[in-house]
Coordinates of C-alpha atoms in Angstrom, one line a residue:
Chain K
M1481 CA 139.3 89.3 102.4
A1482 CA 141.3 92.2 100.9
S1483 CA 139.5 92.5 97.5
D1484 CA 138.1 95.6 98.7
S1485 CA 141.3 97.5 98.0
P1486 CA 141.8 100.6 95.7
F1487 CA 144.6 98.7 94.1
G1488 CA 143.0 95.5 93.1
S1489 CA 144.4 92.1 93.7
A1490 CA 147.6 90.9 94.9
A1491 CA 148.4 89.8 91.4
R1492 CA 147.7 93.3 90.0
V1493 CA 149.8 95.0 92.7
N1494 CA 152.7 92.6 91.4
D1495 CA 152.0 93.5 87.8
D1496 CA 152.0 97.2 88.3
I1497 CA 155.1 97.4 90.5
L1498 CA 157.2 94.8 88.5
R1499 CA 156.5 96.1 85.2
P1500 CA 159.7 98.2 85.0
V1501 CA 161.6 95.0 86.2
L1502 CA 160.3 92.6 83.8
Q1503 CA 159.7 94.9 80.7
T1504 CA 162.6 97.0 79.2
T1505 CA 161.8 99.8 76.8
W1506 CA 164.2 101.8 74.6
R1507 CA 163.8 104.8 77.3
F1508 CA 165.7 102.7 79.5
Y1509 CA 168.5 102.3 77.4
A1510 CA 168.5 105.7 76.4
V1511 CA 168.7 107.0 80.0
V1512 CA 171.4 104.7 80.9
A1513 CA 173.5 105.6 77.6
L1514 CA 173.0 109.4 78.8
L1515 CA 173.8 108.9 82.3
G1516 CA 176.6 106.4 81.5
S1517 CA 178.3 109.0 79.0
V1518 CA 178.5 111.6 81.8
V1519 CA 180.0 108.8 84.2
L1520 CA 182.6 108.0 81.5
W1521 CA 183.6 111.4 81.3
G1522 CA 183.8 111.8 84.9
A1523 CA 186.2 108.5 85.0
F1524 CA 188.2 110.5 82.3
A1525 CA 188.7 113.4 84.8
V1526 CA 189.5 111.1 87.5
W1527 CA 192.3 109.2 85.3
Y1528 CA 193.8 113.0 84.4
L1529 CA 193.7 113.7 88.1
L1530 CA 195.8 110.5 89.0
S1531 CA 198.1 110.7 85.9
T1532 CA 198.8 114.5 86.2
G1533 CA 198.9 115.2 90.0
I1534 CA 196.3 117.0 92.3
G1535 CA 197.5 120.2 90.9
V1536 CA 194.7 119.9 88.3
F1537 CA 192.3 120.7 91.2
G1538 CA 191.7 124.5 92.4
L1539 CA 192.8 123.4 95.7
N1540 CA 195.6 126.1 97.4
R1541 CA 196.6 127.3 100.5
P1542 CA 194.6 128.1 102.4
V1543 CA 191.7 126.3 100.6
Y1544 CA 192.9 122.7 101.1
W1545 CA 189.3 121.2 101.1
A1546 CA 186.9 122.1 98.4
L1547 CA 184.7 120.9 95.9
M1548 CA 185.4 116.9 96.3
I1549 CA 184.9 117.6 100.3
I1550 CA 181.7 119.5 99.6
N1551 CA 180.4 116.7 97.7
F1552 CA 181.3 114.2 100.2
V1553 CA 179.4 115.9 102.9
F1554 CA 176.5 116.7 100.4
F1555 CA 176.1 113.2 99.5
V1556 CA 176.6 111.7 103.0
G1557 CA 173.8 114.2 104.2
L1558 CA 171.7 112.8 101.2
S1559 CA 172.1 109.4 102.4
H1560 CA 170.9 110.4 105.8
S1561 CA 167.1 110.5 105.2
G1562 CA 166.5 107.2 103.4
T1563 CA 167.1 104.7 105.8
L1564 CA 166.4 107.0 108.8
I1565 CA 163.0 107.9 107.4
S1566 CA 162.3 104.4 106.8
A1567 CA 163.4 103.2 110.2
I1568 CA 161.3 106.1 112.1
L1569 CA 158.4 105.3 110.1
R1570 CA 158.8 101.5 110.7
V1571 CA 159.1 102.0 114.5
T1572 CA 156.2 104.2 114.7
H1573 CA 154.0 102.2 112.3
A1574 CA 153.2 105.2 110.1
E1575 CA 150.8 103.7 107.6
W1576 CA 151.5 106.1 104.9
R1577 CA 155.2 104.9 104.7
R1578 CA 154.5 101.8 102.8
P1579 CA 155.2 102.7 99.3
I1580 CA 158.2 104.9 100.1
T1581 CA 160.2 102.8 102.2
R1582 CA 162.1 100.7 99.5
G1583 CA 163.1 103.7 97.4
A1584 CA 164.0 105.9 100.3
E1585 CA 166.2 102.8 101.4
A1586 CA 167.9 102.4 98.1
M1587 CA 168.7 106.1 98.0
T1588 CA 170.8 105.9 101.2
V1589 CA 172.8 103.0 99.8
F1590 CA 173.7 104.7 96.5
T1591 CA 174.3 108.0 97.7
I1592 CA 176.5 106.6 100.6
M1593 CA 178.4 104.7 97.9
V1594 CA 179.1 107.8 95.9
A1595 CA 180.0 110.0 98.9
A1596 CA 182.4 107.2 100.0
A1597 CA 184.3 107.7 96.7
F1598 CA 185.2 111.4 97.5
P1599 CA 187.6 111.3 100.0
L1600 CA 189.6 108.8 98.2
I1601 CA 189.4 111.0 95.0
H1602 CA 190.2 114.1 97.3
L1603 CA 193.5 112.5 98.3
G1604 CA 194.7 112.7 94.6
R1605 CA 196.7 109.7 95.5
P1606 CA 193.9 107.0 96.4
W1607 CA 196.5 104.1 96.4
V1608 CA 197.4 105.6 99.9
F1609 CA 193.7 105.5 101.1
Y1610 CA 194.8 102.8 103.7
Y1611 CA 196.2 105.8 105.9
L1612 CA 192.6 106.3 106.9
I1613 CA 192.6 102.4 108.2
P1614 CA 193.9 102.1 112.0
Y1615 CA 196.4 99.4 110.5
P1616 CA 199.3 98.3 112.9
D1617 CA 202.0 101.0 112.2
L1618 CA 206.0 100.5 112.3
R1619 CA 207.2 103.9 111.2
G1620 CA 205.7 105.7 114.2
L1621 CA 204.3 108.3 112.1
W1622 CA 200.8 107.4 110.6
P1623 CA 198.1 106.8 111.0
N1624 CA 197.1 109.0 113.9
F1625 CA 194.7 106.7 116.0
R1626 CA 193.0 109.6 117.4
S1627 CA 192.0 111.3 114.2
P1628 CA 188.4 112.0 113.4
L1629 CA 189.1 110.7 109.7
I1630 CA 189.4 107.2 111.0
W1631 CA 186.0 107.6 112.8
D1632 CA 184.6 108.5 109.4
F1633 CA 185.9 105.5 107.6
I1634 CA 184.7 103.1 110.4
A1635 CA 181.1 105.1 110.7
I1636 CA 180.5 105.2 106.9
S1637 CA 181.5 101.5 106.8
T1638 CA 179.0 100.6 109.6
Y1639 CA 176.1 102.7 108.1
L1640 CA 176.9 101.5 104.5
T1641 CA 176.7 97.8 105.7
G1642 CA 173.8 98.4 108.0
S1643 CA 171.9 100.2 105.2
I1644 CA 172.5 97.4 102.4
I1645 CA 171.3 94.9 105.2
Y1646 CA 168.2 97.1 105.8
L1647 CA 167.6 97.4 102.2
Y1648 CA 167.9 93.6 101.6
L1649 CA 166.2 91.9 104.3
P1650 CA 162.6 93.6 103.8
M1651 CA 163.1 92.9 99.9
I1652 CA 163.6 89.2 100.2
P1653 CA 159.8 88.5 99.9
D1654 CA 159.5 90.6 96.8
L1655 CA 162.5 89.0 95.3
A1656 CA 160.7 85.5 95.8
V1657 CA 157.6 87.0 93.8
I1658 CA 160.1 88.0 90.9
R1659 CA 161.4 84.6 91.2
D1660 CA 158.1 83.1 90.7
R1661 CA 157.6 85.4 87.5
S1662 CA 161.1 85.5 85.8
H1663 CA 162.5 83.2 83.2
G1664 CA 166.1 82.5 82.0
W1665 CA 169.2 83.9 83.7
R1666 CA 166.9 86.4 85.8
R1667 CA 165.1 83.5 87.5
Y1668 CA 168.6 81.9 88.7
L1669 CA 169.5 85.3 89.9
Y1670 CA 166.2 85.8 91.7
I1671 CA 166.5 82.1 93.3
A1672 CA 169.8 82.9 94.7
L1673 CA 168.8 86.1 95.9
S1674 CA 165.6 85.2 97.7
L1675 CA 167.4 82.5 99.6
G1676 CA 164.4 80.0 99.3
W1677 CA 161.9 82.3 100.6
T1678 CA 158.2 80.8 100.9
G1679 CA 156.3 83.1 102.8
S1680 CA 155.9 80.7 105.8
E1681 CA 154.4 81.8 109.3
R1682 CA 158.1 81.4 110.7
E1683 CA 159.7 83.5 107.8
W1684 CA 157.0 86.3 108.4
S1685 CA 157.3 86.2 112.2
R1686 CA 161.0 86.5 112.0
L1687 CA 161.1 89.1 109.4
S1688 CA 158.7 91.3 111.4
R1689 CA 161.0 90.9 114.6
V1690 CA 164.3 91.8 112.8
L1691 CA 162.9 94.6 110.9
G1692 CA 161.9 95.9 114.4
I1693 CA 165.5 95.4 115.8
M1694 CA 167.0 96.9 112.8
A1695 CA 165.1 99.9 112.4
V1696 CA 165.9 100.8 116.1
V1697 CA 169.7 100.2 115.6
I1698 CA 170.1 101.9 112.3
I1699 CA 168.6 105.2 113.6
P1700 CA 171.4 105.9 116.2
V1701 CA 173.9 104.7 113.6
A1702 CA 172.6 107.2 111.0
V1703 CA 172.7 110.2 113.6
S1704 CA 176.2 109.0 114.4
V1705 CA 177.4 109.1 110.7
H1706 CA 176.6 112.8 110.1
S1707 CA 177.6 113.6 113.5
I1708 CA 181.1 112.3 113.0
V1709 CA 181.4 114.1 109.5
S1710 CA 180.6 117.3 111.3
W1711 CA 183.4 116.4 113.8
D1712 CA 185.9 116.3 110.9
F1713 CA 185.3 119.9 110.8
A1714 CA 184.5 120.8 114.4
M1715 CA 187.5 119.0 115.9
T1716 CA 189.9 121.6 114.3
I1717 CA 190.3 125.0 115.4
V1718 CA 189.2 126.6 112.1
P1719 CA 187.4 129.9 112.8
V1720 CA 183.4 129.0 112.5
W1721 CA 184.1 125.2 112.2
H1722 CA 185.3 124.7 116.0
S1723 CA 181.5 124.8 117.1
T1724 CA 179.7 122.6 119.5
I1725 CA 176.4 123.0 117.6
F1726 CA 177.9 121.8 114.5
A1727 CA 176.9 117.8 115.1
P1728 CA 173.1 118.4 115.6
Y1729 CA 173.3 121.4 112.8
F1730 CA 174.7 118.8 110.4
V1731 CA 172.3 116.0 111.3
V1732 CA 169.3 118.3 110.7
G1733 CA 170.5 119.5 107.5
A1734 CA 171.4 116.0 106.4
I1735 CA 167.8 115.0 107.0
Y1736 CA 166.3 118.0 105.4
S1737 CA 168.2 117.5 102.2
G1738 CA 167.7 113.7 102.4
I1739 CA 163.9 114.3 102.7
A1740 CA 164.1 116.5 99.6
L1741 CA 165.6 113.8 97.6
V1742 CA 163.2 111.2 98.7
I1743 CA 160.3 113.6 97.5
T1744 CA 162.4 114.3 94.1
I1745 CA 162.8 110.5 93.4
M1746 CA 159.3 109.4 94.5
V1747 CA 157.8 112.0 92.1
L1748 CA 160.0 110.8 89.2
I1749 CA 159.3 107.2 90.1
R1750 CA 155.6 108.1 90.1
W1751 CA 155.5 109.6 86.8
V1752 CA 158.2 107.2 84.9
F1753 CA 156.7 103.8 86.0
N1754 CA 153.1 105.3 86.3
L1755 CA 152.7 104.4 90.1
Q1756 CA 149.9 107.0 90.7
S1757 CA 147.8 104.6 92.6
Y1758 CA 150.5 103.9 95.1
L1759 CA 152.3 107.2 95.5
Q1760 CA 149.5 109.1 96.2
P1761 CA 148.8 112.7 97.2
R1762 CA 148.7 111.6 101.0
Q1763 CA 152.4 110.4 100.9
F1764 CA 153.5 113.8 99.4
D1765 CA 151.4 115.6 101.8
N1766 CA 153.1 114.2 104.7
L1767 CA 156.4 114.4 103.4
G1768 CA 155.7 118.1 102.6
K1769 CA 154.9 118.4 106.4
L1770 CA 158.3 116.9 107.4
L1771 CA 159.8 119.1 104.9
F1772 CA 158.2 122.3 106.6
V1773 CA 159.2 121.3 109.9
M1774 CA 162.9 120.7 108.6
S1775 CA 163.0 124.1 107.0
V1776 CA 162.1 125.8 110.4
I1777 CA 164.4 123.4 112.6
W1778 CA 167.4 124.0 110.0
F1779 CA 167.0 127.7 110.1
Y1780 CA 166.9 127.7 114.0
F1781 CA 170.4 125.8 114.0
W1782 CA 171.9 128.1 111.4
F1783 CA 170.5 131.2 113.2
A1784 CA 171.8 130.1 116.7
D1785 CA 175.1 129.5 115.2
A1786 CA 175.4 132.6 113.3
L1787 CA 173.9 134.7 116.2
T1788 CA 176.4 133.7 118.6
T1789 CA 179.4 134.4 116.1
W1790 CA 177.8 137.8 115.1
Y1791 CA 177.2 139.0 118.9
G1792 CA 180.5 137.6 120.2
R1793 CA 182.5 139.3 117.7
E1794 CA 185.5 137.2 117.8
P1795 CA 187.7 139.0 114.9
S1796 CA 188.5 135.7 113.1
E1797 CA 185.0 134.3 113.1
F1798 CA 183.3 137.4 112.5
A1799 CA 185.5 137.9 109.4
V1800 CA 184.2 134.6 108.2
L1801 CA 180.7 135.4 108.8
R1802 CA 181.0 138.9 107.2
Y1803 CA 182.8 137.2 104.2
T1804 CA 179.8 134.9 103.8
I1805 CA 177.0 137.3 104.0
L1806 CA 178.5 140.4 102.5
G1807 CA 181.4 139.2 100.5
P1808 CA 181.6 137.5 97.1
F1809 CA 179.8 134.7 98.5
A1810 CA 176.7 136.7 99.4
P1811 CA 174.6 135.5 96.0
L1812 CA 175.3 132.0 97.2
F1813 CA 174.1 132.8 100.9
W1814 CA 171.0 134.3 99.7
T1815 CA 170.1 131.3 97.5
M1816 CA 170.6 129.3 100.4
I1817 CA 168.2 131.3 102.6
V1818 CA 165.6 131.5 100.0
C1819 CA 165.9 128.0 98.8
N1820 CA 165.9 126.4 102.2
L1821 CA 163.8 128.6 104.4
V1822 CA 161.6 131.1 102.2
I1823 CA 160.3 128.7 99.6
P1824 CA 159.8 125.6 101.3
F1825 CA 158.3 127.6 104.4
W1826 CA 155.7 129.6 102.2
T1827 CA 154.7 126.6 100.1
M1828 CA 154.8 123.5 102.5
M1829 CA 152.3 125.3 105.0
F1830 CA 149.5 125.1 102.4
K1831 CA 147.9 121.6 102.0
Q1832 CA 146.8 122.1 98.4
L1833 CA 150.5 122.8 97.3
R1834 CA 151.9 119.9 99.5
R1835 CA 149.3 117.5 97.4
N1836 CA 150.4 119.2 94.2
V1837 CA 153.2 116.7 92.8
L1838 CA 154.7 119.5 90.5
V1839 CA 155.1 121.8 93.3
M1840 CA 156.6 119.2 95.4
L1841 CA 159.0 118.3 92.7
V1842 CA 160.2 121.7 92.2
V1843 CA 160.3 122.6 95.8
S1844 CA 162.4 119.5 96.6
L1845 CA 164.9 120.2 94.0
L1846 CA 165.3 124.0 95.3
V1847 CA 166.0 122.6 98.8
N1848 CA 168.9 120.5 97.4
V1849 CA 170.3 123.5 95.6
G1850 CA 170.2 125.4 99.0
M1851 CA 171.6 122.5 100.8
Y1852 CA 174.5 122.4 98.1
S1853 CA 175.0 126.1 98.5
E1854 CA 175.0 125.5 102.3
R1855 CA 177.8 122.8 102.0
I1856 CA 179.8 125.3 100.0
L1857 CA 179.3 128.0 102.4
I1858 CA 180.4 125.8 105.4
I1859 CA 183.8 124.9 103.8
V1860 CA 185.1 127.5 101.6
P1861 CA 184.5 130.8 103.3
A1862 CA 185.9 129.3 106.6
L1863 CA 189.1 128.3 104.8
S1864 CA 189.4 131.5 102.7
R1865 CA 189.5 133.7 105.8
G1866 CA 191.9 131.9 108.2
R1867 CA 193.2 133.6 111.5
L1868 CA 196.1 135.3 109.6
P1869 CA 195.1 137.9 107.0
S1870 CA 198.2 137.4 105.2
A1871 CA 197.0 133.8 104.5
W1872 CA 193.5 134.6 103.1
G1873 CA 192.7 133.3 99.8
S1874 CA 190.0 132.1 97.6
Y1875 CA 188.9 129.1 95.5
Q1876 CA 187.8 128.4 91.9
P1877 CA 186.9 125.0 91.0
T1878 CA 188.6 123.6 87.8
W1879 CA 186.9 121.7 85.0
V1880 CA 188.3 118.5 86.6
E1881 CA 186.4 119.0 89.8
I1882 CA 183.2 120.1 87.9
S1883 CA 183.2 116.9 85.6
I1884 CA 183.8 114.6 88.5
T1885 CA 181.0 116.5 90.5
A1886 CA 178.7 116.2 87.5
A1887 CA 179.8 112.3 87.3
A1888 CA 178.8 111.6 90.8
F1889 CA 175.1 113.0 90.4
A1890 CA 174.9 111.0 87.2
G1891 CA 176.4 108.1 88.9
F1892 CA 173.9 108.1 91.6
S1893 CA 171.2 108.4 88.9
L1894 CA 172.6 105.8 87.1
L1895 CA 172.7 103.3 90.0
Y1896 CA 169.2 104.2 90.9
V1897 CA 168.0 103.4 87.4
L1898 CA 169.4 100.1 87.1
F1899 CA 168.2 99.4 90.7
T1900 CA 164.6 100.0 89.3
K1901 CA 165.4 97.5 86.5
F1902 CA 166.4 94.7 88.6
F1903 CA 164.5 95.2 91.9
P1904 CA 160.9 96.4 92.7
V1905 CA 161.2 100.1 93.8
V1906 CA 158.0 99.8 95.9
S1907 CA 157.9 97.2 98.7
M1908 CA 155.0 95.0 97.2
W1909 CA 154.5 92.9 100.3
E1910 CA 154.0 96.0 102.5
V1911 CA 151.8 97.6 100.3
K1912 CA 149.4 94.4 100.2
E1913 CA 149.9 94.1 103.7
G1914 CA 148.3 97.7 104.2
M1915 CA 145.6 96.9 101.7
G1916 CA 144.7 93.8 103.9
E1917 CA 144.5 96.1 106.9
R1918 CA 142.5 98.7 105.4
A1919 CA 140.0 96.0 104.1
E1920 CA 139.8 94.4 107.6
A1921 CA 138.8 97.6 109.0
G1922 CA 136.4 98.0 106.7
V1923 CA 137.9 101.0 104.7
K1924 CA 136.4 101.0 101.1
E1925 CA 137.7 103.3 98.5
P1926 CA 136.1 103.8 95.1
G1927 CA 137.5 102.0 92.1
T1928 CA 137.6 98.7 93.6
P1929 CA 138.1 96.0 90.8
P1930 CA 136.1 92.7 91.2
R1931 CA 137.8 89.7 92.9
K1932 CA 138.9 86.8 91.2
T1933 CA 139.6 83.4 92.4
V1934 CA 142.6 80.6 92.8
E1935 CA 142.2 79.6 89.4
G1936 CA 142.8 82.8 88.3
A1937 CA 146.0 83.1 90.5
E1938 CA 144.5 86.2 92.3
G1939 CA 142.6 86.9 95.7
A1940 CA 143.4 86.4 99.1
Y1941 CA 145.3 89.7 100.0
G1942 CA 143.8 91.7 96.9
Chain Y
M87 CA 160.6 76.0 92.8
D88 CA 159.6 72.3 92.9
K89 CA 157.6 70.8 90.0
P90 CA 154.4 69.4 91.5
V91 CA 154.3 65.5 91.2
D92 CA 151.4 63.4 90.3
K93 CA 149.8 60.9 92.6
H94 CA 151.4 58.2 91.0
E95 CA 154.9 59.6 91.6
A96 CA 154.0 60.2 95.1
R97 CA 152.9 56.8 95.9
Q98 CA 156.4 55.3 94.4
D99 CA 158.0 57.6 97.2
T100 CA 158.3 55.9 100.5
S101 CA 159.2 59.1 102.5
R102 CA 156.7 61.8 103.5
T103 CA 154.3 63.7 101.3
V104 CA 153.5 67.2 101.6
L105 CA 150.1 68.6 100.6
I106 CA 149.4 72.2 99.6
G107 CA 145.9 73.3 99.5
L108 CA 145.6 76.5 98.1
Y109 CA 143.0 79.0 99.2
D110 CA 142.0 82.4 97.6
D111 CA 140.6 83.7 101.3
V112 CA 142.9 83.9 104.5
H113 CA 139.9 83.2 106.5
A114 CA 139.1 80.2 104.6
A115 CA 142.7 78.9 105.0
G116 CA 142.3 79.8 108.6
R117 CA 139.1 77.3 109.1
A118 CA 141.1 74.6 106.8
V119 CA 143.8 74.9 109.6
D120 CA 141.3 74.7 112.5
G121 CA 139.7 71.7 110.9
L122 CA 143.0 70.1 110.5
E123 CA 143.7 70.5 114.2
K124 CA 140.1 69.1 115.0
H125 CA 140.8 66.1 113.0
G126 CA 143.9 65.5 115.1
I127 CA 146.6 66.9 112.8
A128 CA 149.4 68.3 115.3
R129 CA 149.8 72.0 114.5
D130 CA 153.7 71.6 113.8
K131 CA 152.8 69.4 110.9
I132 CA 150.7 72.3 109.4
S133 CA 152.4 75.4 108.0
V134 CA 150.9 78.3 106.0
N135 CA 152.3 80.1 103.1
S136 CA 151.4 83.5 102.1
S137 CA 152.9 86.7 100.1
V138 CA 152.1 88.9 102.9
P139 CA 152.3 88.6 106.8
L140 CA 149.1 86.9 108.1
P141 CA 146.6 89.2 109.8
V142 CA 146.8 89.0 113.7
G143 CA 144.2 86.8 114.9
T144 CA 143.7 84.7 111.7
F145 CA 145.5 81.7 112.8
R146 CA 146.9 80.7 116.2
A147 CA 149.9 82.6 116.2
Y148 CA 153.4 81.3 115.5
T149 CA 154.5 80.9 119.0
R150 CA 158.2 79.7 118.7
P151 CA 160.2 82.1 120.9
S152 CA 162.9 83.9 118.8
R153 CA 166.5 84.2 120.0
L154 CA 167.1 87.1 117.9
P155 CA 167.6 89.5 120.9
Y156 CA 170.6 87.1 122.2
F157 CA 172.0 87.0 118.8
S158 CA 171.9 91.1 118.9
A159 CA 173.3 91.1 122.4
L160 CA 176.0 88.8 121.6
G161 CA 176.9 91.0 118.4
A162 CA 177.1 94.0 120.5
F163 CA 179.3 92.4 123.1
A164 CA 181.7 91.1 120.2
G165 CA 181.6 94.5 118.7
L166 CA 182.4 96.5 121.8
I167 CA 185.3 94.2 122.4
A168 CA 186.5 94.4 118.7
G169 CA 186.0 98.2 118.5
F170 CA 187.8 98.9 121.9
S171 CA 190.8 96.6 121.0
L172 CA 191.2 97.9 117.7
A173 CA 191.1 101.6 118.9
A174 CA 192.9 101.4 122.2
G175 CA 195.1 98.2 121.6
T176 CA 196.5 99.6 118.5
A177 CA 197.3 103.1 120.1
M178 CA 199.0 101.2 122.9
L179 CA 201.1 98.9 120.6
Y180 CA 202.2 102.0 118.4
P181 CA 202.3 104.9 121.0
I182 CA 202.5 108.4 119.4
A183 CA 203.0 110.8 122.1
T184 CA 201.3 114.2 120.7
G185 CA 201.4 117.3 123.1
G186 CA 200.9 115.7 126.1
K187 CA 197.7 114.2 125.1
P188 CA 197.1 110.5 126.5
I189 CA 197.9 107.7 124.2
V190 CA 194.5 106.0 124.8
S191 CA 191.9 108.8 124.8
L192 CA 188.6 107.4 126.0
P193 CA 186.4 110.1 124.0
T194 CA 188.0 108.7 120.8
V195 CA 188.1 105.2 121.5
G196 CA 184.5 105.7 122.6
V197 CA 183.4 106.6 119.1
I198 CA 185.1 103.8 117.5
T199 CA 183.8 101.5 120.0
Y200 CA 180.4 102.7 119.7
E201 CA 180.3 102.3 115.7
F202 CA 182.0 98.7 116.1
T203 CA 179.1 97.6 118.8
M204 CA 176.5 98.9 116.2
L205 CA 178.1 97.1 113.5
G206 CA 178.4 93.8 115.8
I207 CA 174.6 94.1 116.3
I208 CA 173.6 94.5 112.7
L209 CA 176.0 91.6 111.6
F210 CA 174.9 89.2 114.4
T211 CA 171.3 90.0 113.8
L212 CA 171.4 89.3 110.4
V213 CA 173.1 86.0 110.7
G214 CA 170.5 85.2 113.8
V215 CA 167.7 86.0 111.6
L216 CA 168.9 83.8 108.7
Y217 CA 169.7 81.0 111.1
E218 CA 166.0 81.2 112.5
M219 CA 164.2 81.4 109.2
G220 CA 166.3 78.5 108.0
L221 CA 167.5 80.4 105.1
P222 CA 169.3 80.2 102.6
R223 CA 167.7 76.8 101.9
V224 CA 170.0 74.4 100.0
K225 CA 167.0 72.0 99.3
K226 CA 163.9 73.0 97.3
P227 CA 161.0 73.6 99.9
P228 CA 157.3 72.5 99.1
Y229 CA 155.9 75.6 97.5
D230 CA 153.2 76.7 95.1
P231 CA 154.3 79.9 93.0
R232 CA 150.4 81.0 93.2
V233 CA 151.2 82.0 96.7
S234 CA 153.1 85.1 95.2
D235 CA 150.0 86.0 93.3
G236 CA 147.9 86.3 96.6
C237 CA 146.5 82.6 97.3
V238 CA 147.2 81.3 100.7
G239 CA 148.8 77.8 100.9
V240 CA 148.1 75.5 103.7
L241 CA 150.8 72.8 104.0
V242 CA 150.3 69.6 105.7
T243 CA 153.3 66.9 106.0
C244 CA 151.8 63.5 106.0
E245 CA 153.8 60.6 107.3
T246 CA 151.9 57.9 105.4
E247 CA 150.2 57.7 102.1
Q248 CA 147.0 56.8 103.8
I249 CA 146.9 59.7 105.8
S250 CA 147.6 62.2 103.0
F251 CA 144.3 60.9 101.1
E252 CA 142.4 61.7 104.4
I253 CA 144.0 65.1 104.7
E254 CA 143.3 65.7 101.1
G255 CA 139.8 65.3 101.7
I256 CA 139.8 67.7 104.7
L257 CA 141.5 70.4 102.7
R258 CA 138.8 70.0 100.0
E259 CA 135.9 70.2 102.6
Y260 CA 137.2 73.5 103.9
G261 CA 137.4 74.7 100.4
A262 CA 140.8 74.4 98.8
A263 CA 140.5 75.3 95.1
T264 CA 143.6 73.0 94.2
I265 CA 145.8 70.5 96.1
T266 CA 149.4 69.9 95.1
R267 CA 151.5 66.9 96.2
F268 CA 155.0 67.0 96.8
A269 CA 157.1 64.0 97.7
G270 CA 159.8 63.6 100.1
G271 CA 158.6 66.8 102.3

């Protein structure tokens, strides 16, 4: 029935998408070695931190939260969109979602893993991290059960658990396909991971049902996570942080940076794994529209917050705003405005540019440069210009903090590369299902290959 | 998965036999299912394996009601109780008076209760769906790996050997390209 497809048969879809899983080239080892060496350097920096003390960071009074917390907020933000986009597109039955959901869900899992490491590193004494957990307390001092830091711990644990499950469940049918094609120890791995999936009516029926439930549940969890991260700041009385708009502002920024990372990853996957037939300009066109909308919404929230501060002229808040826009952070501020508003706004409004994959790669990378700048501007200027001018200060990161930051980006990339080595980065069954639906609807596209029969182990949904 | 057994092996097995007829067309598979039902084979003896969800309307839908929403609701309730107990209970067990603020603060307890409620839904729904799917399987099920490459398998559980040969004929009549036998289905 589905032979009239732009992709060819089901077996051909399997061949295309499983190629990076079943074939390993020297490039894979080279990339792993490169990223692994950066991660090892970061591990050395962490060891140096633990053995020497937190004085190796550039933290000081008044800037007691800096690069590690900036990285935490940035990576939690990146994690936001993967599962969220996938869930929203599943709930709305957006047809174009099919090739991007898996990659986006994996992105969420790995970014939140990286993010969760930063509060521990930031402590400088990670062996006392259990202060974050509401354990029975006999000393009457710690922990504070009402602290937003406890909310953080619980929210991130919930989101990570939910995101792993939301990644795994729709991957089971594809794991069964790899099981049927692999040999040796990998076959045993996929036999275990696929749980004995056979593709029966009962299994498909229940999978469809559970994905519907999970998608609806994971959306409010995703929103709550970044809201709670924002409340780490907003629940204080630090000037500028103590703002009611922080939760939606953080959520919007998180979705924005997450969409940009989804685009970056999709472009790279398309090129590296030669998946042009699956990740088509149509997908980038739609993601570009989302990026355009989010750039405007993000600016609206930023402007609403800044305007209130500027017009109110409350001295301590105005000092922070002035320090951010006109002080030493001005270059970073204008980088943020250009990368987060000017460039995406003036490029993503044009269809030709949205369908140009190279343009999408550049714009998505710039958006995340802008979002990283925004994270710095939220945290450092507010602490540098407190309510008491006698306690004003500044912050410079040290090589230890920069090394750990570089290792975090490399670590995320390494996890993703390893994921693509062991799991299909495009959801095969969802792609095949879409092909079948289009063929049922009589949608014919050029380049349709001839159909084969059962003897050739092809056909049916091809 | 299971190695197919030949007819001789199947005859030696006194238990049930499962036949898998492979079709390269989902509509042909649908006609085979209809044909089997016309020949008096109960629908619960017939199953269809595919590498994608079956298109709506191709087969008589799988109608057994799902209990998943009950699992989700139970998870929500368990999570709500656990979250509230953890946040409010520990605060009451180890009270820290801070600036005249209440020991049990409902907004803060509410945040933790909310997160635990969602976690409960997620975990119980996972358990529920694995239970309803019958996964993970300990025993190897009758299965043909060619389903992974796009074929549609029509599985029929046969109580006796005599019936299995009749069903094999029906499956072939409706265009099964290959038929595989599994003993002890």
